[in-house]
Structures are given as C-alpha cells and as structure tokens.
Tab-separated table of C-alpha atoms in Angstrom:
chain	number	residue	atom	x	y	z
A	6	ARG	CA	43.083	50.123	158.907
A	7	LEU	CA	40.240	49.838	156.400
A	8	LEU	CA	37.730	50.454	159.193
A	9	ALA	CA	39.628	53.571	160.264
A	10	LEU	CA	39.918	54.777	156.664
A	11	SER	CA	36.188	54.284	156.144
A	12	GLU	CA	35.455	56.150	159.375
A	13	VAL	CA	37.466	59.256	158.487
A	14	THR	CA	36.372	59.241	154.832
A	15	TRP	CA	32.642	58.751	155.259
A	16	SER	CA	32.002	60.525	158.575
A	17	PRO	CA	31.213	64.263	158.539
A	18	LYS	CA	33.912	66.308	160.255
A	19	GLY	CA	31.666	67.294	163.150
A	20	SER	CA	30.724	63.702	163.998
A	21	LYS	CA	34.201	62.175	164.146
A	22	ASN	CA	34.821	60.900	167.660
A	23	TRP	CA	37.697	58.639	168.643
A	24	ASP	CA	36.044	57.221	171.791
A	25	ASP	CA	32.885	56.320	169.885
A	26	PHE	CA	34.866	54.703	167.066
A	27	ASN	CA	37.024	52.794	169.560
A	28	THR	CA	33.896	51.425	171.256
A	29	ARG	CA	32.439	50.185	167.958
A	30	LEU	CA	35.816	48.753	166.994
A	31	GLN	CA	35.635	46.170	169.789
A	32	SER	CA	32.590	44.526	168.162
A	33	HIS	CA	34.433	44.309	164.847
A	34	PHE	CA	37.377	42.620	166.587
A	35	LYS	CA	35.029	39.907	167.901
A	36	ILE	CA	33.691	39.324	164.396
A	37	PHE	CA	37.225	39.137	162.968
A	38	GLY	CA	38.083	36.527	165.580
A	39	GLN	CA	34.975	34.465	164.825
A	40	LYS	CA	35.896	34.448	161.130
A	41	GLY	CA	39.450	33.390	161.930
A	42	TRP	CA	40.979	36.484	160.359
A	43	SER	CA	44.379	37.830	161.342
A	44	TYR	CA	44.162	41.406	162.584
A	45	CYS	CA	45.986	43.891	164.777
A	46	PRO	CA	44.078	44.394	168.053
A	47	GLY	CA	45.481	47.914	168.452
A	48	ASN	CA	48.433	49.916	169.626
A	49	PHE	CA	49.283	49.100	173.248
A	50	THR	CA	52.329	51.358	173.491
A	51	VAL	CA	52.074	53.888	176.307
A	52	ALA	CA	52.595	57.493	175.196
A	53	ILE	CA	54.907	59.393	177.576
A	54	GLN	CA	54.262	63.156	177.549
A	55	PRO	CA	56.394	65.399	179.809
A	56	VAL	CA	55.081	68.888	180.607
A	57	PHE	CA	56.264	71.663	182.915
A	58	ASN	CA	53.766	73.194	185.319
A	59	ASN	CA	54.790	75.882	187.848
A	60	GLY	CA	58.422	74.822	187.652
A	61	LYS	CA	57.670	71.119	188.114
A	62	LEU	CA	58.166	68.415	185.519
A	63	LEU	CA	55.023	66.302	185.289
A	64	VAL	CA	54.643	63.276	183.049
A	65	ASN	CA	51.330	62.200	181.550
A	66	LEU	CA	50.924	58.563	180.516
A	67	LEU	CA	48.359	57.859	177.809
A	68	SER	CA	47.000	54.729	176.137
A	69	GLU	CA	44.622	54.619	173.181
A	70	THR	CA	43.346	51.205	174.328
A	71	LYS	CA	39.797	51.317	175.660
A	72	ASN	CA	39.257	50.263	179.317
A	73	SER	CA	42.980	49.855	179.838
A	74	GLU	CA	45.181	50.498	182.876
A	75	ILE	CA	48.776	51.716	182.911
A	76	TYR	CA	51.480	50.490	185.276
A	77	TYR	CA	54.913	52.093	185.588
A	78	THR	CA	58.270	52.113	187.357
A	79	LEU	CA	60.795	54.919	187.849
A	80	ASP	CA	63.926	52.890	188.583
A	81	GLY	CA	64.403	51.308	185.166
A	82	SER	CA	62.967	47.940	186.207
A	83	GLU	CA	60.382	46.192	184.043
A	84	PRO	CA	56.836	47.087	185.150
A	85	ASN	CA	54.216	44.455	185.923
A	86	LEU	CA	50.742	44.297	187.453
A	87	GLN	CA	52.240	44.849	190.917
A	88	SER	CA	54.000	48.066	189.878
A	89	ASN	CA	52.694	51.589	190.457
A	90	LYS	CA	49.313	52.111	188.834
A	91	TYR	CA	49.029	55.371	186.898
A	92	LEU	CA	46.291	57.549	188.367
A	93	GLN	CA	47.576	61.105	187.889
A	94	PRO	CA	50.536	62.956	186.334
A	95	ILE	CA	53.860	61.779	187.760
A	96	GLU	CA	56.261	64.367	189.160
A	97	ILE	CA	59.911	63.838	188.167
A	98	ASN	CA	62.278	65.453	190.679
A	99	GLN	CA	65.409	63.360	190.209
A	100	THR	CA	67.257	61.460	187.501
A	101	SER	CA	64.935	58.587	186.587
A	102	THR	CA	64.191	55.953	183.978
A	103	LEU	CA	60.452	55.628	183.491
A	104	LYS	CA	58.970	52.475	181.996
A	105	ALA	CA	55.262	51.896	181.425
A	106	ILE	CA	52.947	49.155	180.131
A	107	THR	CA	49.291	48.823	179.170
A	108	ALA	CA	47.073	46.163	180.776
A	109	VAL	CA	43.502	45.093	179.966
A	110	ASN	CA	41.517	42.845	182.321
A	111	ASN	CA	44.711	42.142	184.301
A	112	ASN	CA	46.550	41.004	181.179
A	113	ILE	CA	49.680	42.843	180.059
A	114	MET	CA	49.135	43.865	176.437
A	115	SER	CA	52.360	45.765	175.678
A	116	LEU	CA	54.965	43.727	173.821
A	117	GLN	CA	57.609	45.822	175.558
A	118	ALA	CA	57.508	48.675	178.012
A	119	ALA	CA	57.605	52.250	176.775
A	120	LYS	CA	60.775	53.870	178.118
A	121	GLN	CA	61.941	57.415	178.779
A	122	GLN	CA	65.014	58.600	180.665
A	123	PHE	CA	64.997	61.900	182.559
A	124	SER	CA	68.213	63.628	183.656
A	125	LYS	CA	67.956	66.103	186.531
A	126	HIS	CA	70.420	68.997	186.084
A	127	LYS	CA	70.876	72.600	187.199
A	128	ALA	CA	69.066	73.995	184.148
A	129	PHE	CA	66.096	71.680	184.786
A	130	GLY	CA	62.975	73.653	183.902
A	131	ALA	CA	64.939	76.839	183.223
A	132	THR	CA	63.466	79.428	180.880
A	133	VAL	CA	65.091	79.448	177.437
A	134	SER	CA	64.952	82.282	174.910
A	135	TYR	CA	66.101	82.095	171.290
A	136	THR	CA	67.577	84.921	169.243
A	137	THR	CA	66.346	83.250	166.049
A	138	PRO	CA	63.183	81.106	165.893
A	139	VAL	CA	63.277	77.329	165.826
A	140	SER	CA	62.494	75.691	162.479
A	141	LYS	CA	58.766	75.002	162.150
A	142	TYR	CA	59.680	71.421	161.242
A	143	TYR	CA	61.557	70.819	164.496
A	144	GLN	CA	59.450	72.337	167.265
A	145	ALA	CA	59.964	69.259	169.462
A	146	GLU	CA	58.317	69.726	172.874
A	147	GLY	CA	58.304	73.500	172.741
A	148	ALA	CA	60.040	76.022	174.990
A	149	PHE	CA	61.344	73.476	177.503
A	150	THR	CA	62.825	71.022	175.008
A	151	LEU	CA	66.384	71.831	176.104
A	152	THR	CA	65.628	71.844	179.840
A	153	ASN	CA	63.061	69.058	180.365
A	154	GLY	CA	65.684	66.441	181.206
A	155	VAL	CA	64.954	64.381	178.087
A	156	ARG	CA	67.940	63.540	175.894
A	157	GLY	CA	67.481	63.250	172.150
A	158	THR	CA	67.773	59.928	170.323
A	159	LYS	CA	68.483	59.062	166.691
A	160	THR	CA	64.778	59.647	166.009
A	161	HIS	CA	64.922	63.325	165.035
A	162	GLY	CA	61.257	64.249	165.035
A	163	ARG	CA	60.331	64.515	168.701
A	164	ASN	CA	63.101	65.709	171.003
A	165	TRP	CA	65.251	67.891	168.755
A	166	HIS	CA	65.238	71.558	167.839
A	167	GLY	CA	66.456	72.381	164.348
A	168	PHE	CA	67.642	75.616	162.741
A	169	SER	CA	67.928	76.443	159.079
A	170	SER	CA	70.372	79.027	157.678
A	171	GLU	CA	70.578	80.848	161.014
A	172	ASN	CA	72.740	80.297	164.063
A	173	MET	CA	71.104	78.798	167.112
A	174	ILE	CA	71.582	81.250	169.991
A	175	ALA	CA	69.901	80.041	173.183
A	176	THR	CA	69.972	81.880	176.516
A	177	PHE	CA	69.167	80.000	179.718
A	178	GLN	CA	67.914	81.885	182.765
A	179	LEU	CA	68.664	79.785	185.840
A	180	ALA	CA	66.232	80.173	188.729
A	181	ASN	CA	69.008	80.324	191.341
A	182	ALA	CA	72.594	81.511	191.158
A	183	ASP	CA	74.780	78.432	191.308
A	184	THR	CA	78.191	77.038	190.456
A	185	LEU	CA	78.407	75.234	187.132
A	186	HIS	CA	80.902	72.410	186.788
A	187	THR	CA	79.945	70.740	183.508
A	188	LEU	CA	78.243	71.816	180.268
A	189	ASN	CA	76.761	69.224	177.912
A	190	LEU	CA	75.300	69.616	174.448
A	191	SER	CA	74.042	66.874	172.125
A	192	CYS	CA	73.875	67.323	168.358
A	193	LEU	CA	72.418	65.077	165.690
A	194	GLN	CA	73.746	64.362	162.218
A	195	SER	CA	71.792	62.463	159.563
A	196	TYR	CA	73.008	63.037	156.017
A	197	ARG	CA	70.025	61.202	154.523
A	198	ASP	CA	67.624	63.659	156.173
A	199	TRP	CA	69.765	66.739	155.499
A	200	ILE	CA	70.514	67.181	159.183
A	201	PHE	CA	74.049	68.290	160.033
A	202	CYS	CA	76.079	68.953	163.142
A	203	PRO	CA	77.019	72.597	163.845
A	204	ALA	CA	80.302	73.862	162.439
A	205	SER	CA	81.232	75.187	165.884
A	206	VAL	CA	79.823	75.612	169.381
A	207	LYS	CA	80.477	78.354	171.920
A	208	PHE	CA	79.384	78.669	175.541
A	209	GLU	CA	79.210	82.002	177.351
A	210	VAL	CA	78.402	82.729	180.985
C-alpha cells in the first residue's frame, strides 16, 4: 500500500500507468520475500462485468494480476485448471451461475472463486425508460441494471438503483409480444445507510 501511495503521490498525472507499476511491483515482492517481510501479493479476485451488446448479454472477466489466466464454469461448480479458460467475452443465454478463478504459472491464486448468478427472463435485455432520473449515487450498471439478469445482494453499491424524494416509474419495452405469468421485484432496506423499501408498488401492463 505504501508503494502504491508513493506511486500516485509522486508520479505526474500524465505518467501514471498501472501496467508499468504492476511490472515494477513484482521486483519489490521478491525483495520483500528475501527480507522475510509479510506482505499481500495482490488481489486475485476476478472482476465479473456484464454488458449488453446488440441484444446479447456478454460477460467480461478481468484480473489485475500480471501474467495471469482466468478459468471459469457456468454450472455453479468450482472452477479449476481443467475448466474453461477465459479467452473472450462469455455470452449468457440461459439461467447460469458463473464462477471464476485466477491462476499464475498453473497455480490457483484465488482464495475462493468469484461468483455471479444470472437469471434469464422475458425482460432479459429489454429497454427500460425512467420517468424520473436515477440517483447519481446509485447508477449501478446503467440502463440495463433491471434487465441484465443480475439480482441485487445486500451490498447496495453495485446492482441497485436508488431514488430520492421521487417515485421510481420504470417502463419496460419487451422485444416480442408474449404472455407474462409472473412479476418479480426486489427491494433493499438498510436503516443504517438511509435506504428504505418503497411504501407501495404497482404494476401496470
């Protein structure tokens, strides 16, 4: 952390480069090991980033670890070095549980696999319009937050839209006319963070 703090404090803005810093960091790690110091070798958690492209849900898997490889599964099983190797964005076209790990030199570095569940539904990828804008503090994943198949968790920063003082009015435009059998809506309440469930909910079709 001190190395990173020194880098961002002393380096001119135009010369800051993560890849270059990460390369130099490996030499420091060797020195730390030779001195017998305890240090964190880095963050080996795989970042899972879903994006919609031409009506398809694609998932990017990212690791900040230099010279690493990512392995993943889509059936909820624990990934290993014999699992699918990540080479390009993964298309999600059915309900899936994605798990991913980071490996370096054929050694699994992740303490536990990163995990993301995707639920395929009839509004999957549908265009959503809002009568009132989403709070700037709760942008989540943007326009497709409600239709990307990702359910929110108790962590309120990433997958939730929030509204302040105004009603949330969302209109979904389905690509194809279809019969709807079930409507689901998840809400989050966290008194400590001043997040409250809606007083009422209404669906219209």
